[in-house]
Amino acid sequence: MAYHPASAGMTSGDMSGGHGGAASYGGAAPGGLSGGGAGVGDLGGGYGGLGGHLGGMGMPMGGPGGLPVLSGVGVPGSSVSAAHSGASAPVFSGSGPGGSGGATASKDGGADSAALGSIYPLVHQLTRPELREGALLELSKKREEYPDLAPVLWHSFGTISALLQEIVGIYPFLSPPALTAHASNRVCNALALLQCVASHAETRSLFLSAHIPLFLYPFLNTVSKNRPFEYLRLTSLGVIGALVKMDDSEVVNFLLQTEIIPLCLRIMETGSELSKTVATFIVQKILLDDTGLNYICHTAERFYAVSTVLSNMVSMLVEHPSHRLLKHIVRCYLRLADNPRAREALRTCLPTELRDNTFALMLQGDPNTKRWLAQLSMALTMPTEAGATGANLAGAGGP
């Protein structure tokens, strides 16, 4: 099927970087998106062994620094550095602040009224600059205890403005990079509260309508591999990840109007293993939405931008294995194969490592990913007219 590279709506140069000559999906992928997997292990020994839970992705969370750790991968180290001991990164909550399990003051009477009453002074302190830092820390620690914290934050006078002040206040320190660990901690606590708002059913649409995710993009656009910047990127990715985890087409439609895909692709190539994983999860969730799949497969530039980064990551995994990352990559490829033109292109540009037994040892004990790889192989070996049209995603829709 002919393919017209005059693309519609993609930002950042349509993620191209050398794809302008692509006229159809069929041939070898155009070049221009190299870079491989530099930066794996940027976190060194600082963020391993933290507790808690990054719900849908199966990533442990928590500890003093609240950073996610890949389940079963074991980022070296066992403690958060003293510089980040007070920060609290976002959590992909399994039920979310808006979940049905949360009790409210109207449901349970006095006890819950007292509980909510205890956070009102802290919320009020967010609007007082001299008290804000302590309030940010306390609220970020307690946000899981209050299912209805998000509506309180959103509807309280001046609170969201105060959180945005924290975010824009560090913009001058992004370039040239001069962000301190203390400043990174403080803004990450603000981001944790914004994630609470982004995850709640009552406030999510309001969060998008106000275009608040755009305030996070300067953080995702940073390239410094210093710990404060990596932590800031990871926490910002967590907010976007919490949005897409809700499987809401409104979220995907919003993100497709922004530069989130080019930003995620760059992090997928150059970020730490944790950041790569969350960025790949975001791209995966966008692909799993029909609008997202059609958008990425609409032009050769978009398709090859995504597929080239995925291919580079597969090559990186040969030397730096990551089961969790491989799982998300396979899901991305499997979803791309649902599009007829993308499926035809993947017949020639799917990495060899996914066609042979390169990752057989890594996938021992993971029947799901092995099954998805088999489904992908079957879809690409079928005659064009008989290729998969959606069935090959059965059971692969979740994180």
mmCIF file with all atom_site columns, C-alpha atoms in Angstrom, residues 87-202:
data_model
loop_
_atom_site.group_PDB
_atom_site.id
_atom_site.type_symbol
_atom_site.label_atom_id
_atom_site.label_alt_id
_atom_site.label_comp_id
_atom_site.label_asym_id
_atom_site.label_entity_id
_atom_site.label_seq_id
_atom_site.pdbx_PDB_ins_code
_atom_site.Cartn_x
_atom_site.Cartn_y
_atom_site.Cartn_z
_atom_site.occupancy
_atom_site.B_iso_or_equiv
_atom_site.pdbx_formal_charge
_atom_site.auth_seq_id
_atom_site.auth_comp_id
_atom_site.auth_asym_id
_atom_site.auth_atom_id
_atom_site.pdbx_PDB_model_num
ATOM 1   C CA . ALA A 1 87  ? 11.544  13.042 47.780 1.00 0.00 ? 87  ALA A CA 1
ATOM 2   C CA . SER A 1 88  ? 8.549   11.061 46.728 1.00 0.00 ? 88  SER A CA 1
ATOM 3   C CA . ALA A 1 89  ? 8.099   9.937  43.142 1.00 0.00 ? 89  ALA A CA 1
ATOM 4   C CA . PRO A 1 90  ? 4.751   9.161  41.518 1.00 0.00 ? 90  PRO A CA 1
ATOM 5   C CA . VAL A 1 91  ? 3.066   5.805  41.792 1.00 0.00 ? 91  VAL A CA 1
ATOM 6   C CA . PHE A 1 92  ? 0.908   4.084  39.205 1.00 0.00 ? 92  PHE A CA 1
ATOM 7   C CA . SER A 1 93  ? -1.719  3.309  41.809 1.00 0.00 ? 93  SER A CA 1
ATOM 8   C CA . GLY A 1 94  ? -3.617  0.119  41.177 1.00 0.00 ? 94  GLY A CA 1
ATOM 9   C CA . SER A 1 95  ? -6.970  1.649  42.053 1.00 0.00 ? 95  SER A CA 1
ATOM 10  C CA . GLY A 1 96  ? -6.052  5.296  41.905 1.00 0.00 ? 96  GLY A CA 1
ATOM 11  C CA . PRO A 1 97  ? -7.221  8.068  44.149 1.00 0.00 ? 97  PRO A CA 1
ATOM 12  C CA . GLY A 1 98  ? -10.567 7.980  42.383 1.00 0.00 ? 98  GLY A CA 1
ATOM 13  C CA . GLY A 1 99  ? -11.121 4.272  42.931 1.00 0.00 ? 99  GLY A CA 1
ATOM 14  C CA . SER A 1 100 ? -14.267 2.887  44.427 1.00 0.00 ? 100 SER A CA 1
ATOM 15  C CA . GLY A 1 101 ? -12.438 1.638  47.479 1.00 0.00 ? 101 GLY A CA 1
ATOM 16  C CA . GLY A 1 102 ? -11.786 5.094  48.876 1.00 0.00 ? 102 GLY A CA 1
ATOM 17  C CA . ALA A 1 103 ? -13.905 6.236  51.777 1.00 0.00 ? 103 ALA A CA 1
ATOM 18  C CA . THR A 1 104 ? -15.115 9.814  51.854 1.00 0.00 ? 104 THR A CA 1
ATOM 19  C CA . ALA A 1 105 ? -16.377 12.030 54.602 1.00 0.00 ? 105 ALA A CA 1
ATOM 20  C CA . SER A 1 106 ? -19.942 11.742 53.289 1.00 0.00 ? 106 SER A CA 1
ATOM 21  C CA . LYS A 1 107 ? -19.784 7.920  53.343 1.00 0.00 ? 107 LYS A CA 1
ATOM 22  C CA . ASP A 1 108 ? -18.198 7.182  56.651 1.00 0.00 ? 108 ASP A CA 1
ATOM 23  C CA . GLY A 1 109 ? -19.000 10.203 58.720 1.00 0.00 ? 109 GLY A CA 1
ATOM 24  C CA . GLY A 1 110 ? -16.888 11.588 61.503 1.00 0.00 ? 110 GLY A CA 1
ATOM 25  C CA . ALA A 1 111 ? -13.778 9.452  61.156 1.00 0.00 ? 111 ALA A CA 1
ATOM 26  C CA . ASP A 1 112 ? -13.261 10.361 57.528 1.00 0.00 ? 112 ASP A CA 1
ATOM 27  C CA . SER A 1 113 ? -14.184 13.972 58.148 1.00 0.00 ? 113 SER A CA 1
ATOM 28  C CA . ALA A 1 114 ? -11.435 14.083 60.723 1.00 0.00 ? 114 ALA A CA 1
ATOM 29  C CA . ALA A 1 115 ? -9.016  12.411 58.318 1.00 0.00 ? 115 ALA A CA 1
ATOM 30  C CA . LEU A 1 116 ? -9.760  14.882 55.548 1.00 0.00 ? 116 LEU A CA 1
ATOM 31  C CA . GLY A 1 117 ? -9.704  17.679 58.058 1.00 0.00 ? 117 GLY A CA 1
ATOM 32  C CA . SER A 1 118 ? -6.128  16.825 58.912 1.00 0.00 ? 118 SER A CA 1
ATOM 33  C CA . ILE A 1 119 ? -4.971  17.504 55.357 1.00 0.00 ? 119 ILE A CA 1
ATOM 34  C CA . TYR A 1 120 ? -6.774  20.805 54.881 1.00 0.00 ? 120 TYR A CA 1
ATOM 35  C CA . PRO A 1 121 ? -4.166  22.789 56.833 1.00 0.00 ? 121 PRO A CA 1
ATOM 36  C CA . LEU A 1 122 ? -1.410  21.210 54.739 1.00 0.00 ? 122 LEU A CA 1
ATOM 37  C CA . VAL A 1 123 ? -3.240  22.048 51.516 1.00 0.00 ? 123 VAL A CA 1
ATOM 38  C CA . HIS A 1 124 ? -3.674  25.612 52.723 1.00 0.00 ? 124 HIS A CA 1
ATOM 39  C CA . GLN A 1 125 ? 0.046   25.821 53.504 1.00 0.00 ? 125 GLN A CA 1
ATOM 40  C CA . LEU A 1 126 ? 0.820   25.158 49.826 1.00 0.00 ? 126 LEU A CA 1
ATOM 41  C CA . THR A 1 127 ? -0.281  28.712 49.073 1.00 0.00 ? 127 THR A CA 1
ATOM 42  C CA . ARG A 1 128 ? 2.139   30.152 51.634 1.00 0.00 ? 128 ARG A CA 1
ATOM 43  C CA . PRO A 1 129 ? 5.668   30.191 50.184 1.00 0.00 ? 129 PRO A CA 1
ATOM 44  C CA . GLU A 1 130 ? 7.351   30.005 53.576 1.00 0.00 ? 130 GLU A CA 1
ATOM 45  C CA . LEU A 1 131 ? 5.418   26.828 54.499 1.00 0.00 ? 131 LEU A CA 1
ATOM 46  C CA . ARG A 1 132 ? 5.121   25.223 51.072 1.00 0.00 ? 132 ARG A CA 1
ATOM 47  C CA . GLU A 1 133 ? 8.181   22.972 51.123 1.00 0.00 ? 133 GLU A CA 1
ATOM 48  C CA . GLY A 1 134 ? 7.164   21.172 54.297 1.00 0.00 ? 134 GLY A CA 1
ATOM 49  C CA . ALA A 1 135 ? 3.566   20.853 53.119 1.00 0.00 ? 135 ALA A CA 1
ATOM 50  C CA . LEU A 1 136 ? 4.714   19.367 49.801 1.00 0.00 ? 136 LEU A CA 1
ATOM 51  C CA . LEU A 1 137 ? 6.746   16.737 51.598 1.00 0.00 ? 137 LEU A CA 1
ATOM 52  C CA . GLU A 1 138 ? 3.997   15.782 54.049 1.00 0.00 ? 138 GLU A CA 1
ATOM 53  C CA . LEU A 1 139 ? 1.239   15.633 51.435 1.00 0.00 ? 139 LEU A CA 1
ATOM 54  C CA . SER A 1 140 ? 3.338   13.602 49.020 1.00 0.00 ? 140 SER A CA 1
ATOM 55  C CA . LYS A 1 141 ? 4.017   11.098 51.800 1.00 0.00 ? 141 LYS A CA 1
ATOM 56  C CA . LYS A 1 142 ? 0.356   10.862 52.767 1.00 0.00 ? 142 LYS A CA 1
ATOM 57  C CA . ARG A 1 143 ? -1.283  11.029 49.340 1.00 0.00 ? 143 ARG A CA 1
ATOM 58  C CA . GLU A 1 144 ? -2.070  7.294  49.271 1.00 0.00 ? 144 GLU A CA 1
ATOM 59  C CA . GLU A 1 145 ? -3.923  7.601  52.579 1.00 0.00 ? 145 GLU A CA 1
ATOM 60  C CA . TYR A 1 146 ? -6.535  10.021 51.215 1.00 0.00 ? 146 TYR A CA 1
ATOM 61  C CA . PRO A 1 147 ? -8.471  8.736  48.184 1.00 0.00 ? 147 PRO A CA 1
ATOM 62  C CA . ASP A 1 148 ? -10.112 12.119 47.672 1.00 0.00 ? 148 ASP A CA 1
ATOM 63  C CA . LEU A 1 149 ? -7.010  14.238 47.998 1.00 0.00 ? 149 LEU A CA 1
ATOM 64  C CA . ALA A 1 150 ? -7.094  15.049 44.264 1.00 0.00 ? 150 ALA A CA 1
ATOM 65  C CA . PRO A 1 151 ? -10.440 16.919 44.300 1.00 0.00 ? 151 PRO A CA 1
ATOM 66  C CA . VAL A 1 152 ? -9.340  18.771 47.406 1.00 0.00 ? 152 VAL A CA 1
ATOM 67  C CA . LEU A 1 153 ? -6.143  19.875 45.670 1.00 0.00 ? 153 LEU A CA 1
ATOM 68  C CA . TRP A 1 154 ? -7.931  20.863 42.477 1.00 0.00 ? 154 TRP A CA 1
ATOM 69  C CA . HIS A 1 155 ? -10.797 22.811 44.034 1.00 0.00 ? 155 HIS A CA 1
ATOM 70  C CA . SER A 1 156 ? -8.803  24.544 46.783 1.00 0.00 ? 156 SER A CA 1
ATOM 71  C CA . PHE A 1 157 ? -8.096  28.165 46.003 1.00 0.00 ? 157 PHE A CA 1
ATOM 72  C CA . GLY A 1 158 ? -4.592  28.770 44.643 1.00 0.00 ? 158 GLY A CA 1
ATOM 73  C CA . THR A 1 159 ? -3.325  25.213 45.185 1.00 0.00 ? 159 THR A CA 1
ATOM 74  C CA . ILE A 1 160 ? -2.746  24.176 41.564 1.00 0.00 ? 160 ILE A CA 1
ATOM 75  C CA . SER A 1 161 ? -1.193  27.564 40.854 1.00 0.00 ? 161 SER A CA 1
ATOM 76  C CA . ALA A 1 162 ? 1.206   26.987 43.742 1.00 0.00 ? 162 ALA A CA 1
ATOM 77  C CA . LEU A 1 163 ? 2.201   23.570 42.355 1.00 0.00 ? 163 LEU A CA 1
ATOM 78  C CA . LEU A 1 164 ? 2.783   25.075 38.919 1.00 0.00 ? 164 LEU A CA 1
ATOM 79  C CA . GLN A 1 165 ? 4.910   27.797 40.506 1.00 0.00 ? 165 GLN A CA 1
ATOM 80  C CA . GLU A 1 166 ? 7.137   25.057 41.897 1.00 0.00 ? 166 GLU A CA 1
ATOM 81  C CA . ILE A 1 167 ? 7.497   23.578 38.411 1.00 0.00 ? 167 ILE A CA 1
ATOM 82  C CA . VAL A 1 168 ? 8.185   26.731 36.422 1.00 0.00 ? 168 VAL A CA 1
ATOM 83  C CA . GLY A 1 169 ? 10.422  28.023 39.189 1.00 0.00 ? 169 GLY A CA 1
ATOM 84  C CA . ILE A 1 170 ? 13.187  25.571 38.247 1.00 0.00 ? 170 ILE A CA 1
ATOM 85  C CA . TYR A 1 171 ? 13.016  26.117 34.484 1.00 0.00 ? 171 TYR A CA 1
ATOM 86  C CA . PRO A 1 172 ? 16.000  28.518 34.605 1.00 0.00 ? 172 PRO A CA 1
ATOM 87  C CA . PHE A 1 173 ? 18.137  25.725 36.109 1.00 0.00 ? 173 PHE A CA 1
ATOM 88  C CA . LEU A 1 174 ? 17.467  23.247 33.304 1.00 0.00 ? 174 LEU A CA 1
ATOM 89  C CA . SER A 1 175 ? 19.767  24.815 30.717 1.00 0.00 ? 175 SER A CA 1
ATOM 90  C CA . PRO A 1 176 ? 22.587  25.151 31.359 1.00 0.00 ? 176 PRO A CA 1
ATOM 91  C CA . PRO A 1 177 ? 22.091  22.294 33.838 1.00 0.00 ? 177 PRO A CA 1
ATOM 92  C CA . ALA A 1 178 ? 22.333  23.652 37.364 1.00 0.00 ? 178 ALA A CA 1
ATOM 93  C CA . LEU A 1 179 ? 19.628  21.729 39.212 1.00 0.00 ? 179 LEU A CA 1
ATOM 94  C CA . THR A 1 180 ? 20.487  20.736 42.767 1.00 0.00 ? 180 THR A CA 1
ATOM 95  C CA . ALA A 1 181 ? 19.301  17.586 44.521 1.00 0.00 ? 181 ALA A CA 1
ATOM 96  C CA . HIS A 1 182 ? 17.300  19.698 46.964 1.00 0.00 ? 182 HIS A CA 1
ATOM 97  C CA . ALA A 1 183 ? 15.472  21.541 44.192 1.00 0.00 ? 183 ALA A CA 1
ATOM 98  C CA . SER A 1 184 ? 14.833  18.258 42.386 1.00 0.00 ? 184 SER A CA 1
ATOM 99  C CA . ASN A 1 185 ? 13.352  16.734 45.550 1.00 0.00 ? 185 ASN A CA 1
ATOM 100 C CA . ARG A 1 186 ? 11.049  19.670 46.068 1.00 0.00 ? 186 ARG A CA 1
ATOM 101 C CA . VAL A 1 187 ? 9.633   19.782 42.557 1.00 0.00 ? 187 VAL A CA 1
ATOM 102 C CA . CYS A 1 188 ? 9.254   15.983 42.492 1.00 0.00 ? 188 CYS A CA 1
ATOM 103 C CA . ASN A 1 189 ? 7.036   16.237 45.552 1.00 0.00 ? 189 ASN A CA 1
ATOM 104 C CA . ALA A 1 190 ? 4.918   18.766 43.649 1.00 0.00 ? 190 ALA A CA 1
ATOM 105 C CA . LEU A 1 191 ? 4.797   16.396 40.672 1.00 0.00 ? 191 LEU A CA 1
ATOM 106 C CA . ALA A 1 192 ? 3.643   13.568 42.940 1.00 0.00 ? 192 ALA A CA 1
ATOM 107 C CA . LEU A 1 193 ? 0.638   15.672 43.933 1.00 0.00 ? 193 LEU A CA 1
ATOM 108 C CA . LEU A 1 194 ? -0.083  16.509 40.308 1.00 0.00 ? 194 LEU A CA 1
ATOM 109 C CA . GLN A 1 195 ? -0.018  12.806 39.510 1.00 0.00 ? 195 GLN A CA 1
ATOM 110 C CA . CYS A 1 196 ? -2.624  12.321 42.194 1.00 0.00 ? 196 CYS A CA 1
ATOM 111 C CA . VAL A 1 197 ? -4.817  14.824 40.327 1.00 0.00 ? 197 VAL A CA 1
ATOM 112 C CA . ALA A 1 198 ? -4.057  13.193 36.968 1.00 0.00 ? 198 ALA A CA 1
ATOM 113 C CA . SER A 1 199 ? -5.078  9.748  38.247 1.00 0.00 ? 199 SER A CA 1
ATOM 114 C CA . HIS A 1 200 ? -8.398  10.689 39.817 1.00 0.00 ? 200 HIS A CA 1
ATOM 115 C CA . ALA A 1 201 ? -11.552 10.126 37.756 1.00 0.00 ? 201 ALA A CA 1
ATOM 116 C CA . GLU A 1 202 ? -13.079 13.419 38.901 1.00 0.00 ? 202 GLU A CA 1
#
